Each structure stands twice: as structure tokens, then as C-alpha cells.
mmCIF file with all atom_site columns, C-alpha atoms in Angstrom:
data_model
loop_
_atom_site.group_PDB
_atom_site.id
_atom_site.type_symbol
_atom_site.label_atom_id
_atom_site.label_alt_id
_atom_site.label_comp_id
_atom_site.label_asym_id
_atom_site.label_entity_id
_atom_site.label_seq_id
_atom_site.pdbx_PDB_ins_code
_atom_site.Cartn_x
_atom_site.Cartn_y
_atom_site.Cartn_z
_atom_site.occupancy
_atom_site.B_iso_or_equiv
_atom_site.pdbx_formal_charge
_atom_site.auth_seq_id
_atom_site.auth_comp_id
_atom_site.auth_asym_id
_atom_site.auth_atom_id
_atom_site.pdbx_PDB_model_num
ATOM 1   C CA . MET A 1 1   ? -33.626 2.488   -19.797 1.00 80.00 ? 1   MET A CA 1
ATOM 2   C CA . ALA A 1 2   ? -30.895 0.371   -21.370 1.00 92.00 ? 2   ALA A CA 1
ATOM 3   C CA . GLN A 1 3   ? -29.677 -2.579  -19.342 1.00 91.00 ? 3   GLN A CA 1
ATOM 4   C CA . ALA A 1 4   ? -26.037 -3.596  -18.802 1.00 92.00 ? 4   ALA A CA 1
ATOM 5   C CA . THR A 1 5   ? -24.575 -6.829  -17.514 1.00 92.00 ? 5   THR A CA 1
ATOM 6   C CA . PHE A 1 6   ? -22.409 -6.752  -14.395 1.00 88.00 ? 6   PHE A CA 1
ATOM 7   C CA . SER A 1 7   ? -20.406 -9.885  -13.647 1.00 91.00 ? 7   SER A CA 1
ATOM 8   C CA . VAL A 1 8   ? -18.975 -10.562 -10.190 1.00 90.00 ? 8   VAL A CA 1
ATOM 9   C CA . ARG A 1 9   ? -16.709 -13.405 -9.098  1.00 93.00 ? 9   ARG A CA 1
ATOM 10  C CA . MET A 1 10  ? -17.177 -14.731 -5.586  1.00 94.00 ? 10  MET A CA 1
ATOM 11  C CA . ASP A 1 11  ? -16.669 -17.842 -3.553  1.00 94.00 ? 11  ASP A CA 1
ATOM 12  C CA . GLU A 1 12  ? -19.228 -20.490 -4.492  1.00 95.00 ? 12  GLU A CA 1
ATOM 13  C CA . THR A 1 13  ? -20.326 -21.032 -0.891  1.00 95.00 ? 13  THR A CA 1
ATOM 14  C CA . LEU A 1 14  ? -20.783 -17.282 -0.362  1.00 95.00 ? 14  LEU A CA 1
ATOM 15  C CA . LYS A 1 15  ? -22.860 -17.067 -3.559  1.00 95.00 ? 15  LYS A CA 1
ATOM 16  C CA . LYS A 1 16  ? -25.157 -19.867 -2.373  1.00 95.00 ? 16  LYS A CA 1
ATOM 17  C CA . GLN A 1 17  ? -25.575 -18.198 1.028   1.00 95.00 ? 17  GLN A CA 1
ATOM 18  C CA . PHE A 1 18  ? -26.242 -14.826 -0.646  1.00 94.00 ? 18  PHE A CA 1
ATOM 19  C CA . ASP A 1 19  ? -28.772 -16.351 -3.071  1.00 95.00 ? 19  ASP A CA 1
ATOM 20  C CA . ASN A 1 20  ? -30.597 -18.078 -0.195  1.00 94.00 ? 20  ASN A CA 1
ATOM 21  C CA . LEU A 1 21  ? -30.737 -14.917 1.902   1.00 93.00 ? 21  LEU A CA 1
ATOM 22  C CA . CYS A 1 22  ? -31.943 -12.840 -1.059  1.00 93.00 ? 22  CYS A CA 1
ATOM 23  C CA . SER A 1 23  ? -34.660 -15.436 -1.622  1.00 93.00 ? 23  SER A CA 1
ATOM 24  C CA . ASP A 1 24  ? -35.699 -15.081 2.031   1.00 93.00 ? 24  ASP A CA 1
ATOM 25  C CA . PHE A 1 25  ? -36.036 -11.329 1.357   1.00 92.00 ? 25  PHE A CA 1
ATOM 26  C CA . GLY A 1 26  ? -38.233 -12.047 -1.697  1.00 94.00 ? 26  GLY A CA 1
ATOM 27  C CA . MET A 1 27  ? -35.685 -11.008 -4.304  1.00 94.00 ? 27  MET A CA 1
ATOM 28  C CA . ASN A 1 28  ? -32.884 -12.470 -6.370  1.00 95.00 ? 28  ASN A CA 1
ATOM 29  C CA . ALA A 1 29  ? -29.188 -11.599 -6.201  1.00 94.00 ? 29  ALA A CA 1
ATOM 30  C CA . SER A 1 30  ? -29.458 -9.263  -9.195  1.00 94.00 ? 30  SER A CA 1
ATOM 31  C CA . THR A 1 31  ? -32.153 -7.209  -7.465  1.00 95.00 ? 31  THR A CA 1
ATOM 32  C CA . ALA A 1 32  ? -30.118 -7.093  -4.230  1.00 94.00 ? 32  ALA A CA 1
ATOM 33  C CA . ILE A 1 33  ? -27.045 -5.841  -6.112  1.00 94.00 ? 33  ILE A CA 1
ATOM 34  C CA . ASN A 1 34  ? -29.207 -3.177  -7.800  1.00 94.00 ? 34  ASN A CA 1
ATOM 35  C CA . VAL A 1 35  ? -30.569 -2.082  -4.402  1.00 94.00 ? 35  VAL A CA 1
ATOM 36  C CA . PHE A 1 36  ? -26.977 -1.817  -3.131  1.00 93.00 ? 36  PHE A CA 1
ATOM 37  C CA . ALA A 1 37  ? -25.807 0.141   -6.221  1.00 94.00 ? 37  ALA A CA 1
ATOM 38  C CA . ARG A 1 38  ? -28.719 2.598   -5.948  1.00 94.00 ? 38  ARG A CA 1
ATOM 39  C CA . ALA A 1 39  ? -27.965 3.195   -2.255  1.00 93.00 ? 39  ALA A CA 1
ATOM 40  C CA . VAL A 1 40  ? -24.278 3.849   -3.030  1.00 93.00 ? 40  VAL A CA 1
ATOM 41  C CA . VAL A 1 41  ? -25.162 6.341   -5.779  1.00 94.00 ? 41  VAL A CA 1
ATOM 42  C CA . ARG A 1 42  ? -27.917 8.026   -3.739  1.00 93.00 ? 42  ARG A CA 1
ATOM 43  C CA . GLU A 1 43  ? -25.835 8.378   -0.551  1.00 91.00 ? 43  GLU A CA 1
ATOM 44  C CA . ARG A 1 44  ? -22.504 8.832   -2.358  1.00 93.00 ? 44  ARG A CA 1
ATOM 45  C CA . LYS A 1 45  ? -20.934 6.350   0.070   1.00 92.00 ? 45  LYS A CA 1
ATOM 46  C CA . ILE A 1 46  ? -20.925 2.678   0.928   1.00 91.00 ? 46  ILE A CA 1
ATOM 47  C CA . PRO A 1 47  ? -24.116 2.368   3.021   1.00 87.00 ? 47  PRO A CA 1
ATOM 48  C CA . PHE A 1 48  ? -22.401 0.474   5.823   1.00 86.00 ? 48  PHE A CA 1
ATOM 49  C CA . GLU A 1 49  ? -19.183 0.840   7.743   1.00 84.00 ? 49  GLU A CA 1
ATOM 50  C CA . ILE A 1 50  ? -16.147 -0.992  6.395   1.00 78.00 ? 50  ILE A CA 1
ATOM 51  C CA . THR A 1 51  ? -13.444 -1.486  8.989   1.00 78.00 ? 51  THR A CA 1
ATOM 52  C CA . SER A 1 52  ? -10.320 -3.519  9.409   1.00 72.00 ? 52  SER A CA 1
ATOM 53  C CA . PRO A 1 53  ? -9.133  -5.266  12.537  1.00 73.00 ? 53  PRO A CA 1
ATOM 54  C CA . GLU A 1 54  ? -7.030  -3.216  14.902  1.00 68.00 ? 54  GLU A CA 1
ATOM 55  C CA . PRO A 1 55  ? -3.419  -3.355  13.788  1.00 67.00 ? 55  PRO A CA 1
ATOM 56  C CA . GLU A 1 56  ? -1.118  -5.453  15.924  1.00 69.00 ? 56  GLU A CA 1
ATOM 57  C CA . TYR A 1 57  ? 0.896   -2.369  16.815  1.00 68.00 ? 57  TYR A CA 1
ATOM 58  C CA . THR A 1 58  ? -1.100  0.621   17.952  1.00 74.00 ? 58  THR A CA 1
ATOM 59  C CA . ARG A 1 59  ? 0.423   4.013   18.632  1.00 78.00 ? 59  ARG A CA 1
ATOM 60  C CA . GLU A 1 60  ? 0.207   3.305   22.366  1.00 82.00 ? 60  GLU A CA 1
ATOM 61  C CA . LYS A 1 61  ? 2.023   -0.023  22.018  1.00 80.00 ? 61  LYS A CA 1
ATOM 62  C CA . ALA A 1 62  ? 4.674   1.604   19.833  1.00 78.00 ? 62  ALA A CA 1
ATOM 63  C CA . MET A 1 63  ? 5.251   4.336   22.421  1.00 83.00 ? 63  MET A CA 1
ATOM 64  C CA . GLN A 1 64  ? 5.550   1.696   25.158  1.00 85.00 ? 64  GLN A CA 1
ATOM 65  C CA . ALA A 1 65  ? 8.167   -0.130  23.074  1.00 81.00 ? 65  ALA A CA 1
ATOM 66  C CA . ILE A 1 66  ? 10.116  3.096   22.452  1.00 82.00 ? 66  ILE A CA 1
ATOM 67  C CA . THR A 1 67  ? 10.043  3.936   26.169  1.00 87.00 ? 67  THR A CA 1
ATOM 68  C CA . ALA A 1 68  ? 11.316  0.449   27.027  1.00 86.00 ? 68  ALA A CA 1
ATOM 69  C CA . ILE A 1 69  ? 14.122  0.772   24.486  1.00 83.00 ? 69  ILE A CA 1
ATOM 70  C CA . ARG A 1 70  ? 15.094  4.169   25.884  1.00 82.00 ? 70  ARG A CA 1
ATOM 71  C CA . GLU A 1 71  ? 15.204  2.778   29.435  1.00 83.00 ? 71  GLU A CA 1
ATOM 72  C CA . LYS A 1 72  ? 17.345  -0.138  28.313  1.00 80.00 ? 72  LYS A CA 1
ATOM 73  C CA . ALA A 1 73  ? 19.643  2.228   26.413  1.00 77.00 ? 73  ALA A CA 1
ATOM 74  C CA . LYS A 1 74  ? 20.081  4.395   29.517  1.00 77.00 ? 74  LYS A CA 1
ATOM 75  C CA . LYS A 1 75  ? 20.983  1.316   31.544  1.00 77.00 ? 75  LYS A CA 1
ATOM 76  C CA . ASP A 1 76  ? 23.236  -0.305  28.936  1.00 73.00 ? 76  ASP A CA 1
ATOM 77  C CA . PHE A 1 77  ? 24.647  2.831   27.295  1.00 69.00 ? 77  PHE A CA 1
ATOM 78  C CA . PRO A 1 78  ? 28.039  2.076   25.758  1.00 65.00 ? 78  PRO A CA 1
ATOM 79  C CA . ASN A 1 79  ? 30.117  4.700   27.554  1.00 69.00 ? 79  ASN A CA 1
ATOM 80  C CA . GLY A 1 80  ? 33.142  5.903   25.684  1.00 72.00 ? 80  GLY A CA 1
ATOM 81  C CA . MET A 1 81  ? 31.803  5.249   22.176  1.00 75.00 ? 81  MET A CA 1
ATOM 82  C CA . THR A 1 82  ? 31.987  8.038   19.641  1.00 78.00 ? 82  THR A CA 1
ATOM 83  C CA . LEU A 1 83  ? 29.042  8.960   17.453  1.00 81.00 ? 83  LEU A CA 1
ATOM 84  C CA . GLU A 1 84  ? 30.853  7.386   14.500  1.00 84.00 ? 84  GLU A CA 1
ATOM 85  C CA . GLU A 1 85  ? 31.279  4.108   16.433  1.00 82.00 ? 85  GLU A CA 1
ATOM 86  C CA . ILE A 1 86  ? 27.612  4.114   17.400  1.00 81.00 ? 86  ILE A CA 1
ATOM 87  C CA . ASN A 1 87  ? 26.588  4.770   13.773  1.00 84.00 ? 87  ASN A CA 1
ATOM 88  C CA . GLU A 1 88  ? 28.875  1.936   12.651  1.00 85.00 ? 88  GLU A CA 1
ATOM 89  C CA . GLU A 1 89  ? 27.146  -0.422  15.098  1.00 82.00 ? 89  GLU A CA 1
ATOM 90  C CA . ILE A 1 90  ? 23.782  0.674   13.728  1.00 84.00 ? 90  ILE A CA 1
ATOM 91  C CA . ARG A 1 91  ? 24.973  0.088   10.145  1.00 84.00 ? 91  ARG A CA 1
ATOM 92  C CA . LYS A 1 92  ? 26.204  -3.412  11.073  1.00 84.00 ? 92  LYS A CA 1
ATOM 93  C CA . ALA A 1 93  ? 22.897  -4.231  12.756  1.00 84.00 ? 93  ALA A CA 1
ATOM 94  C CA . ARG A 1 94  ? 20.909  -3.074  9.731   1.00 85.00 ? 94  ARG A CA 1
ATOM 95  C CA . ASN A 1 95  ? 23.087  -5.146  7.399   1.00 84.00 ? 95  ASN A CA 1
ATOM 96  C CA . HIS A 1 96  ? 23.074  -8.149  9.736   1.00 79.00 ? 96  HIS A CA 1
ATOM 97  C CA . GLU A 1 97  ? 26.868  -8.120  9.957   1.00 76.00 ? 97  GLU A CA 1
ATOM 98  C CA . GLU A 1 98  ? 28.755  -9.979  12.671  1.00 69.00 ? 98  GLU A CA 1
ATOM 99  C CA . ASP A 1 99  ? 31.261  -8.144  14.863  1.00 61.00 ? 99  ASP A CA 1
ATOM 100 C CA . THR A 1 100 ? 34.709  -9.352  13.756  1.00 56.00 ? 100 THR A CA 1
ATOM 101 C CA . GLU A 1 101 ? 36.621  -7.884  16.665  1.00 53.00 ? 101 GLU A CA 1
#
């Protein structure tokens, strides 16, 4: 079977830690990468779970914020404003415009 070279860039400290751990397992980094690649091909997936930290705003937190905004709007509703006036206030807020009145 023909061999191919695969070059990977990584942090120098991580590489040293990886090399040391592979040595503890009785293999070198190249063998470990080959084991990983074979597992990915065989299982047709990354053979471990990859996750990200929970986002700062979850759906539940977003719904709580919307509910709080609605309650504040009910309390502070600008009585007597037309829809056009409300939309103008929204436009000003989005464009960071000061009220000149």
C-alpha cells in the first residue's frame, strides 16, 4: 500500500504532551493518528463526542427576557402613540438617534 504524508500544525506544548502520552501507550504520534483515522473511516463518525459550552443565552433565558420586556411594556406602555410613532421610536433606537424634541 502506498504511503502518503499528512502534516498537522499544533501548539508545541500540546505536541509534546501528545508525543509523551503516545509513548506511554507504546506508539508514536503517527501511529496514534493512523488509529484515529481508521476509527473515523470504520465508524463513519468522529469516535468521541465533540461539544461546545452551553451558549450564554439559552431558549429558556431568552423566553424569560421576552416575558420581562412584555411586563415592562405593559406597565410603561406609551398611551396615545400611533403605530407610526411607535415604529419611528423603534427606528431611532435601532439607528442610535437622539430624540430632538
